[in-house]
Amino acid sequence: MEILYSWLKDYLAVELPAQEAADLLTNIGLETTVAGAIPQSALQYLDQVVIGRIEKIEKHPNADKLTCCQVRPAPDAEPLPIVCGAPNIKEGDLVPLALVGARLTVGILKESMIRGALSKGMMCAPDELGLGSDHSGIMILPKDAPLGKPFKDWLLAKDVVLTVEPTPNRGDLLCVLGVARELAAATGTKVRLPEIKIVEEPNVIEEKAEVVIEDYTGCPRYVARLVSEIKIGPSPEWMQKRLEASGARAIANVVDITNYVMLELGQPLHAFDYDLLRKEKIVVRRAAEGEKFTTLDGTERTLSSEVLLICDGAGPVAVAGIMGGANSEVKETTRNILIESAFFDPVTIRKGARKLGMETEASRRFERRIDPLGCDRAADRAAQLMQELCGAKVLKGRIDAREKLLTPAPILFRVGQVPRLLGFPVENDALQEYFERLEMKVVRKSDQELAVTPPGPRGDLAAEIDLIEEVARVYGYEKNPAELPEFQMQPLHRSARELMRKRCRDLLSDLGFSEVINLNFSCDQDLEKLQLEKNDPRLQAAKISNPLGDNWSKMRTSLIPGLLQNLSFNFARQQDQVKIFEFNKIFLSAEKPGELLNEREMLAGVLASSGAKSLWNLKCPAGGFYEAKRMVEQVLNELRFSGARIEPASDVPYLLPGKTARLMLGKDRAGQVGEVDPRVLKAFEVDFPAFVFEFDLELLLKYERKLNKAVLPSRFPASYRDISFLVDEAISHSEVVALVRGLRLELLAETALFDIYRGEKLPAGKKSMAYRIWYRSAERTLTDDEVNALHAKVTTKLKEKFGAEIR
Amino acid sequence: MINGAINDLAKARQELASAQSLEQLEQIRVSYLGRKGLLTEKLSSIKDLPPEDRRAAGQELNRIKRELEGLLESRQAELGKDAEEKDRQQKIDVTLPGFGTERGSRHPVSIILEEIVDIFEGMGFSVEEGPDAETDYYNFTALNFPKDHPARDMQATFYLESGLVLRTHTSPVQIRAMTKLKPPLRVICPGRVYRCDADVSHSPMFHQVEGFQVDRHINFAHLKGVLMQFLKEFFGGDIKIRFRPSFFPFTEPSAEVDIGCLLCGGKGCSACKQSGWMEILGSGMIHPNVLKNVGYDPEQWSGFAFGIGVDRLAMLRYKIDHIRLFYENDLRFLKQFY
Ligand SMILES: [Zn+2]
């Protein structure tokens, strides 16, 4: 909410510069900024700067871009010659004129010759005065700026607009008086309430109108006043200025007055054209389901029972607390007015406004709860202004319909709670003073207990803890001491998940991968690109009811689309090598309806290269697979999953079936690695082979990791035998290793592959594999004969099982 | 034969003297002492001599062989020294770039997140995590957000069609942790959070660290003490810190914490809207209703809680003015962070 500072000052008993008022408000909990306030740092530059008037502008004899001006520094002084380069000045303009000796941001001003012309001062742009960074031209001051007066005084006295941002619990701060109350509490002064004086007519309102509340829950109180013989016209200029500064367009006096009183006191009012009410009464009731009504913005609205209506005995004339109706609107011809000043229930108004999709200045205030005790005063205030400004006659008395007044109840306040919760004691006298500054009533029940009654506008104060906060606010958060708590030491519970993430992050980034974070949103098109089967659970992505865009309409069920998008994004930016990984959750359907989603944290990575700067052999794209697989091995190794198995698989829809492996932990599949199907890559606009790996962190966390027992190195040398053989292409490395291991040779140490050869010299469908097989004993050096005997077993078995042809 | 051998030795002596490299030396060795070397051949033909001459010839030939070996060795030592010296004087271009795999990088937000977690772990806080897609109860109701109250508008919420909400803060983990564990407690809850918001400083998904401490004697002074300690460790000891009243439904008294603007040093600039201060985190004493909601007696236990916007701290630390940079994953940007 914006407030003209001069308006706020009407209610203050203390003189404060605007910036200081804003700081006080901010420090007591109402965030306040000042538009056009003078930065503290500028004050040092503003001495010896006066308001001057440009009397004459002539061309500089020696420079095209300069002018020679005559600027008068005071009404009775001679003009000073001043050379100026700014293009925005004209004769008659009032400007900030720095006199010789003035200190500006550009230095101390001296008399000088500029290209042969004398200059005895300077007209200033904002930046030269320390007022921001604007250097586009000289500051041109309004016509009413006083010639010859110190510029600083004029600047400090100039009216400014405060912007206050009350928190949603403080509806009472959505008005000028509420802000004044906070400022009064902050300064220990009293607010000056507007004086309300009305000359009433002898005839009483009750003869002319009646108010019937059918729903006391929705409308606990309804105050009405009647004014007659009003003259509709524009409101006075001072009122228009205040309204416009607060963002309310000035329309005509009656409407302006209702807005003005709302901004001043916080009570939304409504003015009905009394002569348009079909019966002389007001009925407050719920709308019927499907009832239709046209609000004064011309929109026909379909209502429901959640909406509260103001009716005139024949039908609706306003949506209570939200907007009036077109059928009873005040117009130029209006003569008599019924002023509504009601308290509507916050929840009722909020539900109704939501239902209708409307938010108005009135509904905003009712939702945040207005002062239930202030309805009568606001009605009087409006009547007074209509009398003073529109020549209206005010009928005697007001109708005040209600079941019972919503008077705030006293709150029991235990003095001991202050040191317990704030960490320092406050004397009872001081406590009482703080509460009274906030217009609360205090009754001392004992040394230990106070009964504190909050004022009407403070609907947010209902419990002792609310009062504790009030004490802290008024005492000052800044003054509140600070100390580190003492506590009983406990074992630090370290999160296994966090540790696992940390190790993998550090490892992968050390190995050349960059961590990315994608938004956890996705869409159907992304998933379609993955070629998933119809029944794939990843297609059942949770849908967002209010997404920020179509491509963010669902929760992610796979990290892969995001990573492939990152790939394409970076290739498009000339990155020829992309190695990225991401830790993030995927969101699969709940196991049972109504439960939380099956959120699984995944670690996934992509690597691809578009250029020659590749670290693996691009001519053999399969090289990328082994680099990706190496990452999987490194991660498993880092996390000490020694029992993990990486096996051939062909069931990942977005990976090439012959170039995919799955990662198995026990019976669980904990991830996969493979080359991305080029058709998928094409859908993501990637033209180069790409390889991915994925881990399901939930499964990694489920499996216990083994810290292997340390093995002592043998004191005796190992011996090896190399073997090279021809086998069918279908025989895999892991089968060879398994076969050797299957022999259960006690002295076998290691089976290491060192070459695979395929070529024209070999028979079709065959490959040559070469292994170095190590043998070792912990007790002695093996003899050649022993090693030969062992190795013969390996050779025999290879021939027998795989039909290997030893070379 | 012996004479031949003596000639060989003399010839070898000359050759050795003129040999300039270890390779030449090796050739010489092979030509005399190799498998088919001159001396080797002579030694092996001893067996063709009459038996009575063999012994003397053998002794003489072996003496010559030893002498030659000695000569070879000493020449080898000489040449070796030269070669070693030459190697030692060899020059390479040390300004060429280092060789090997380039390192990767850590996401700036995850670096800052880890740093925050480390500082609090150092103060004895443990990590707890929770689901991103929450129930209304944990995200709002248990945190004392009344139904149909404008406080619910403070955080623009994403709703799932199933009725769940994407958590708008990591505070629901506070409820889950307090329900699961027994006080006294010191817990931090890092995680991703979501708000229906996107502009220069707002991303619809971002990161938060919620933290809280519950014990028998915790008060507002402790809240200030712990957060000041954190901010000093994170930003450095000379940072200016301001606490001012605010409102969060789940804390009371509530406090917004500002630090002196890092760009202008408090003089006022566009980044701090001329105020000289920057909002850093929200905090407060845990509301008694929240304690009651998890079954803690607010007369026995009290606590403070705070929520730190990780992305915002990362933006300040790295002087980044657009949050978009964190989530478009441009490697040219990301590779700077590790
Ligand atoms: Zn600043």
Coordinates of C-alpha atoms and ligand atoms in Angstrom, one line a residue, chain B residues 261-274 276-278, ligand 1:
Chain B
C261 CA 24.2 -5.0 1.3
L262 CA 27.3 -6.8 -0.2
L263 CA 27.3 -4.6 -3.3
C264 CA 27.2 -1.1 -1.9
G265 CA 28.3 -1.8 1.7
G266 CA 25.1 -0.2 3.1
K267 CA 25.1 3.1 1.2
G268 CA 22.1 2.1 -0.9
C269 CA 22.0 0.8 -4.4
S270 CA 19.6 -0.8 -6.8
A271 CA 20.3 -4.3 -5.6
C272 CA 19.1 -3.5 -2.1
K273 CA 16.4 -1.0 -3.2
Q274 CA 18.4 1.8 -1.7
G276 CA 21.5 -0.8 2.3
W277 CA 20.1 -4.2 3.5
M278 CA 19.4 -7.5 1.8
Ligands
ZN1 ZN 23.1 -2.0 -1.9

